[in-house]
């Protein structure tokens, strides 16, 4: 099959290649429900050395920058309590962690979670964290610009491979909240 965006050597509907996906992501695809059929989630095999967005678009096509999103794990702290959440923003922006995220989580302080926390709590590889298969109790904060895209390139849970997902599917994930102003200009 041809990928719905980009030029990749292999593109496979995610339900047909569950063995290529890391456990939590494979489980989420296996148990998928919502208005977007699971078959519209496409796995593309990519080299892990090109997993980071800047290098990825340099290798696979600059046009993918406008349709790529990053999923980052954040920790909101208030008193002795820590709330973990994920943010999904376009790769051309950054998550407003100290503003929108902090207020939404009701935290006194918010920051990016440590690599050990992010990978340990998600069961995913650093540099490949994806919103599909995150812990169901976590808030998933999504920028509306991501939801508005026909297809979005995101991590697959590993550094090898990416997922191409209809943008509107992210708004239907467990605990998803679409937040205006989440993604702000990088700078």
PDB file of C-alpha atoms in Angstrom:
ATOM      1  CA  UNK A   1       0.000   0.000   0.000  1.00  0.00           C
ATOM      2  CA  UNK A   2       1.052   3.602  -0.492  1.00  0.00           C
ATOM      3  CA  UNK A   3       1.410   5.752   2.599  1.00  0.00           C
ATOM      4  CA  UNK A   4      -1.273   8.465   2.877  1.00  0.00           C
ATOM      5  CA  UNK A   5       1.514  11.047   3.404  1.00  0.00           C
ATOM      6  CA  UNK A   6       5.222  10.916   2.610  1.00  0.00           C
ATOM      7  CA  UNK A   7       7.245   8.463   0.571  1.00  0.00           C
ATOM      8  CA  UNK A   8       8.120   5.284   2.453  1.00  0.00           C
ATOM      9  CA  UNK A   9       9.375   1.905   1.236  1.00  0.00           C
ATOM     10  CA  UNK A  10       6.787   0.048   3.314  1.00  0.00           C
ATOM     11  CA  UNK A  11       3.412   1.147   4.637  1.00  0.00           C
ATOM     12  CA  UNK A  12       1.133  -1.348   6.365  1.00  0.00           C
ATOM     13  CA  UNK A  13      -2.173  -0.976   8.199  1.00  0.00           C
ATOM     14  CA  UNK A  14      -1.213  -1.200  11.886  1.00  0.00           C
ATOM     15  CA  UNK A  15      -3.600  -4.119  12.654  1.00  0.00           C
ATOM     16  CA  UNK A  16      -1.687  -6.202  10.079  1.00  0.00           C
ATOM     17  CA  UNK A  17       1.716  -5.678  11.712  1.00  0.00           C
ATOM     18  CA  UNK A  18       1.106  -5.821  15.465  1.00  0.00           C
ATOM     19  CA  UNK A  19       4.376  -7.743  15.900  1.00  0.00           C
ATOM     20  CA  UNK A  20       6.285  -4.639  14.709  1.00  0.00           C
ATOM     21  CA  UNK A  21       4.704  -2.541  17.466  1.00  0.00           C
ATOM     22  CA  UNK A  22       5.761  -2.324  21.097  1.00  0.00           C
ATOM     23  CA  UNK A  23       3.355  -3.975  23.596  1.00  0.00           C
ATOM     24  CA  UNK A  24       1.191  -1.040  24.770  1.00  0.00           C
ATOM     25  CA  UNK A  25       0.828   0.296  21.215  1.00  0.00           C
ATOM     26  CA  UNK A  26      -0.050  -3.133  19.785  1.00  0.00           C
ATOM     27  CA  UNK A  27      -2.641  -3.586  22.552  1.00  0.00           C
ATOM     28  CA  UNK A  28      -4.190  -0.188  21.806  1.00  0.00           C
ATOM     29  CA  UNK A  29      -4.441  -0.985  18.090  1.00  0.00           C
ATOM     30  CA  UNK A  30      -5.834  -4.465  18.829  1.00  0.00           C
ATOM     31  CA  UNK A  31      -8.537  -2.958  21.074  1.00  0.00           C
ATOM     32  CA  UNK A  32      -9.148   0.136  18.932  1.00  0.00           C
ATOM     33  CA  UNK A  33     -12.557   1.792  18.840  1.00  0.00           C
ATOM     34  CA  UNK A  34     -13.795   5.123  17.626  1.00  0.00           C
ATOM     35  CA  UNK A  35     -14.941   6.778  14.432  1.00  0.00           C
ATOM     36  CA  UNK A  36     -11.612   6.164  12.678  1.00  0.00           C
ATOM     37  CA  UNK A  37     -11.154   2.487  11.731  1.00  0.00           C
ATOM     38  CA  UNK A  38      -7.927   0.918  13.031  1.00  0.00           C
ATOM     39  CA  UNK A  39      -6.999   0.026   9.433  1.00  0.00           C
ATOM     40  CA  UNK A  40      -6.534   3.751   8.757  1.00  0.00           C
ATOM     41  CA  UNK A  41      -3.630   3.795  11.218  1.00  0.00           C
ATOM     42  CA  UNK A  42      -0.597   3.033   9.066  1.00  0.00           C
ATOM     43  CA  UNK A  43       2.786   1.774  10.251  1.00  0.00           C
ATOM     44  CA  UNK A  44       5.812   2.787   8.206  1.00  0.00           C
ATOM     45  CA  UNK A  45       9.131   1.104   8.848  1.00  0.00           C
ATOM     46  CA  UNK A  46      11.886   3.673   9.275  1.00  0.00           C
ATOM     47  CA  UNK A  47      15.490   3.553  10.406  1.00  0.00           C
ATOM     48  CA  UNK A  48      15.916   4.357  14.134  1.00  0.00           C
ATOM     49  CA  UNK A  49      18.962   6.533  13.410  1.00  0.00           C
ATOM     50  CA  UNK A  50      16.580   9.011  11.745  1.00  0.00           C
ATOM     51  CA  UNK A  51      13.914   8.984  14.504  1.00  0.00           C
ATOM     52  CA  UNK A  52      14.378  12.575  15.681  1.00  0.00           C
ATOM     53  CA  UNK A  53      12.146  14.994  13.765  1.00  0.00           C
ATOM     54  CA  UNK A  54      14.807  17.260  12.221  1.00  0.00           C
ATOM     55  CA  UNK A  55      16.879  14.340  10.928  1.00  0.00           C
ATOM     56  CA  UNK A  56      13.758  12.415   9.932  1.00  0.00           C
ATOM     57  CA  UNK A  57      12.382  15.118   7.639  1.00  0.00           C
ATOM     58  CA  UNK A  58      15.833  15.728   6.195  1.00  0.00           C
ATOM     59  CA  UNK A  59      15.939  12.055   5.159  1.00  0.00           C
ATOM     60  CA  UNK A  60      12.276  11.298   4.353  1.00  0.00           C
ATOM     61  CA  UNK A  61      11.117  14.657   2.993  1.00  0.00           C
ATOM     62  CA  UNK A  62      10.860  18.225   4.249  1.00  0.00           C
ATOM     63  CA  UNK A  63       7.119  18.245   3.482  1.00  0.00           C
ATOM     64  CA  UNK A  64       6.600  15.877   6.440  1.00  0.00           C
ATOM     65  CA  UNK A  65       7.576  18.621   8.897  1.00  0.00           C
ATOM     66  CA  UNK A  66       4.147  20.257   8.476  1.00  0.00           C
ATOM     67  CA  UNK A  67       2.344  16.973   9.240  1.00  0.00           C
ATOM     68  CA  UNK A  68       4.564  15.685  12.067  1.00  0.00           C
ATOM     69  CA  UNK A  69       3.624  15.838  15.742  1.00  0.00           C
ATOM     70  CA  UNK A  70       5.633  15.245  18.892  1.00  0.00           C
ATOM     71  CA  UNK A  71       4.282  13.487  21.961  1.00  0.00           C
ATOM     72  CA  UNK A  72       5.990  14.552  25.171  1.00  0.00           C
ATOM     73  CA  UNK A  73       5.451  13.347  28.725  1.00  0.00           C
ATOM     74  CA  UNK A  74       5.074  16.034  31.372  1.00  0.00           C
ATOM     75  CA  UNK A  75       4.922  15.975  35.156  1.00  0.00           C
ATOM     76  CA  UNK A  76       2.705  18.413  37.024  1.00  0.00           C
ATOM     77  CA  UNK A  77       3.464  18.854  40.728  1.00  0.00           C
ATOM     78  CA  UNK A  78       1.335  20.311  43.492  1.00  0.00           C
ATOM     79  CA  UNK A  79       2.237  19.667  47.096  1.00  0.00           C
ATOM     80  CA  UNK A  80       3.556  16.131  47.280  1.00  0.00           C
ATOM     81  CA  UNK A  81       1.476  14.917  44.334  1.00  0.00           C
ATOM     82  CA  UNK A  82       2.755  14.383  40.797  1.00  0.00           C
ATOM     83  CA  UNK A  83       0.418  14.034  37.816  1.00  0.00           C
ATOM     84  CA  UNK A  84       1.813  12.579  34.611  1.00  0.00           C
ATOM     85  CA  UNK A  85       0.273  13.569  31.297  1.00  0.00           C
ATOM     86  CA  UNK A  86       1.146  13.590  27.620  1.00  0.00           C
ATOM     87  CA  UNK A  87       1.062  16.517  25.213  1.00  0.00           C
ATOM     88  CA  UNK A  88       0.681  16.194  21.457  1.00  0.00           C
ATOM     89  CA  UNK A  89       1.716  19.235  19.423  1.00  0.00           C
ATOM     90  CA  UNK A  90       2.890  19.843  15.876  1.00  0.00           C
ATOM     91  CA  UNK A  91       6.641  19.420  15.446  1.00  0.00           C
ATOM     92  CA  UNK A  92       6.892  23.034  14.336  1.00  0.00           C
ATOM     93  CA  UNK A  93       5.701  24.146  17.797  1.00  0.00           C
ATOM     94  CA  UNK A  94       6.443  23.380  21.426  1.00  0.00           C
ATOM     95  CA  UNK A  95       4.066  22.526  24.260  1.00  0.00           C
ATOM     96  CA  UNK A  96       3.283  25.459  26.562  1.00  0.00           C
ATOM     97  CA  UNK A  97       4.300  23.467  29.641  1.00  0.00           C
ATOM     98  CA  UNK A  98       4.593  26.415  32.055  1.00  0.00           C
ATOM     99  CA  UNK A  99       1.294  27.983  30.972  1.00  0.00           C
ATOM    100  CA  UNK A 100      -1.499  25.914  29.420  1.00  0.00           C
ATOM    101  CA  UNK A 101      -0.234  22.534  30.666  1.00  0.00           C
ATOM    102  CA  UNK A 102       0.425  23.691  34.233  1.00  0.00           C
ATOM    103  CA  UNK A 103      -3.001  25.348  34.518  1.00  0.00           C
ATOM    104  CA  UNK A 104      -4.839  22.405  32.942  1.00  0.00           C
ATOM    105  CA  UNK A 105      -3.221  19.953  35.356  1.00  0.00           C
ATOM    106  CA  UNK A 106      -3.892  22.259  38.308  1.00  0.00           C
ATOM    107  CA  UNK A 107      -0.191  22.092  39.129  1.00  0.00           C
ATOM    108  CA  UNK A 108       2.014  24.600  40.894  1.00  0.00           C
ATOM    109  CA  UNK A 109       4.938  23.500  38.718  1.00  0.00           C
ATOM    110  CA  UNK A 110       5.089  21.544  35.455  1.00  0.00           C
ATOM    111  CA  UNK A 111       8.082  20.220  33.563  1.00  0.00           C
ATOM    112  CA  UNK A 112       9.064  17.537  31.103  1.00  0.00           C
ATOM    113  CA  UNK A 113       9.208  14.144  32.801  1.00  0.00           C
ATOM    114  CA  UNK A 114      12.623  12.520  33.079  1.00  0.00           C
ATOM    115  CA  UNK A 115      13.576  10.005  30.419  1.00  0.00           C
ATOM    116  CA  UNK A 116      13.428   7.172  32.981  1.00  0.00           C
ATOM    117  CA  UNK A 117       9.942   8.204  34.089  1.00  0.00           C
ATOM    118  CA  UNK A 118       8.673   8.666  30.521  1.00  0.00           C
ATOM    119  CA  UNK A 119       9.929   5.295  29.311  1.00  0.00           C
ATOM    120  CA  UNK A 120       9.229   3.413  32.531  1.00  0.00           C
ATOM    121  CA  UNK A 121       5.622   4.604  32.827  1.00  0.00           C
ATOM    122  CA  UNK A 122       4.730   4.253  29.122  1.00  0.00           C
ATOM    123  CA  UNK A 123       6.632   1.076  28.259  1.00  0.00           C
ATOM    124  CA  UNK A 124       7.852   2.910  25.134  1.00  0.00           C
ATOM    125  CA  UNK A 125      11.269   3.933  23.869  1.00  0.00           C
ATOM    126  CA  UNK A 126      12.512   7.475  24.355  1.00  0.00           C
ATOM    127  CA  UNK A 127      12.288   9.326  21.050  1.00  0.00           C
ATOM    128  CA  UNK A 128       9.358   7.185  19.907  1.00  0.00           C
ATOM    129  CA  UNK A 129       6.655   7.889  22.499  1.00  0.00           C
ATOM    130  CA  UNK A 130       3.228   7.984  20.906  1.00  0.00           C
ATOM    131  CA  UNK A 131      -0.221   8.918  22.215  1.00  0.00           C
ATOM    132  CA  UNK A 132      -1.576   5.539  21.110  1.00  0.00           C
ATOM    133  CA  UNK A 133      -1.127   3.112  23.996  1.00  0.00           C
ATOM    134  CA  UNK A 134      -0.414   5.586  26.794  1.00  0.00           C
ATOM    135  CA  UNK A 135      -1.601   4.692  30.301  1.00  0.00           C
ATOM    136  CA  UNK A 136      -5.409   5.102  30.223  1.00  0.00           C
ATOM    137  CA  UNK A 137      -5.447   7.195  33.415  1.00  0.00           C
ATOM    138  CA  UNK A 138      -3.224   9.932  31.969  1.00  0.00           C
ATOM    139  CA  UNK A 139      -4.635  13.138  30.538  1.00  0.00           C
ATOM    140  CA  UNK A 140      -3.700  13.484  26.851  1.00  0.00           C
ATOM    141  CA  UNK A 141      -3.517  17.158  25.937  1.00  0.00           C
ATOM    142  CA  UNK A 142      -3.835  17.684  22.171  1.00  0.00           C
ATOM    143  CA  UNK A 143      -3.344  20.864  20.182  1.00  0.00           C
ATOM    144  CA  UNK A 144      -6.285  21.465  17.787  1.00  0.00           C
ATOM    145  CA  UNK A 145      -3.872  21.940  14.869  1.00  0.00           C
ATOM    146  CA  UNK A 146      -3.006  18.229  15.182  1.00  0.00           C
ATOM    147  CA  UNK A 147      -6.665  17.168  15.155  1.00  0.00           C
ATOM    148  CA  UNK A 148      -7.333  19.288  12.047  1.00  0.00           C
ATOM    149  CA  UNK A 149      -4.806  17.450   9.843  1.00  0.00           C
ATOM    150  CA  UNK A 150      -5.996  14.644   7.547  1.00  0.00           C
ATOM    151  CA  UNK A 151      -2.962  12.535   8.585  1.00  0.00           C
ATOM    152  CA  UNK A 152      -0.297  13.056  11.219  1.00  0.00           C
ATOM    153  CA  UNK A 153       3.129  11.418  11.510  1.00  0.00           C
ATOM    154  CA  UNK A 154       3.866  10.361  15.122  1.00  0.00           C
ATOM    155  CA  UNK A 155       6.131   7.917  16.898  1.00  0.00           C
ATOM    156  CA  UNK A 156       5.286   4.230  17.005  1.00  0.00           C
ATOM    157  CA  UNK A 157       6.372   3.581  20.587  1.00  0.00           C
ATOM    158  CA  UNK A 158       9.852   2.651  19.361  1.00  0.00           C
ATOM    159  CA  UNK A 159      12.569   4.613  17.609  1.00  0.00           C
ATOM    160  CA  UNK A 160      12.155   2.267  14.637  1.00  0.00           C
ATOM    161  CA  UNK A 161       9.034   3.055  12.640  1.00  0.00           C
ATOM    162  CA  UNK A 162       6.360   5.726  12.717  1.00  0.00           C
ATOM    163  CA  UNK A 163       2.582   5.781  12.689  1.00  0.00           C
ATOM    164  CA  UNK A 164       0.479   7.773  10.235  1.00  0.00           C
ATOM    165  CA  UNK A 165      -2.813   8.539  11.962  1.00  0.00           C
ATOM    166  CA  UNK A 166      -5.861  10.583  10.924  1.00  0.00           C
ATOM    167  CA  UNK A 167      -5.688  13.712  13.100  1.00  0.00           C
ATOM    168  CA  UNK A 168      -9.259  13.421  14.379  1.00  0.00           C
ATOM    169  CA  UNK A 169      -8.427  10.035  15.949  1.00  0.00           C
ATOM    170  CA  UNK A 170      -6.303  11.744  18.618  1.00  0.00           C
ATOM    171  CA  UNK A 171      -9.320  13.638  19.980  1.00  0.00           C
ATOM    172  CA  UNK A 172     -11.031  10.276  20.614  1.00  0.00           C
ATOM    173  CA  UNK A 173      -8.220   8.636  22.599  1.00  0.00           C
ATOM    174  CA  UNK A 174      -8.828   7.942  26.323  1.00  0.00           C
ATOM    175  CA  UNK A 175      -8.731  11.144  28.428  1.00  0.00           C
ATOM    176  CA  UNK A 176      -7.953  13.311  25.381  1.00  0.00           C
ATOM    177  CA  UNK A 177      -8.552  17.045  25.830  1.00  0.00           C
ATOM    178  CA  UNK A 178      -8.173  19.317  22.819  1.00  0.00           C
ATOM    179  CA  UNK A 179      -6.686  22.583  24.121  1.00  0.00           C
ATOM    180  CA  UNK A 180      -6.387  25.865  22.270  1.00  0.00           C
ATOM    181  CA  UNK A 181      -2.962  27.415  22.780  1.00  0.00           C
ATOM    182  CA  UNK A 182      -1.220  24.168  23.762  1.00  0.00           C
ATOM    183  CA  UNK A 183       1.267  24.388  20.901  1.00  0.00           C
ATOM    184  CA  UNK A 184       3.167  27.655  20.753  1.00  0.00           C
ATOM    185  CA  UNK A 185       5.729  28.912  18.269  1.00  0.00           C
ATOM    186  CA  UNK A 186       9.132  27.377  18.911  1.00  0.00           C
ATOM    187  CA  UNK A 187      11.682  30.005  19.671  1.00  0.00           C
TER     188      UNK A 187
END
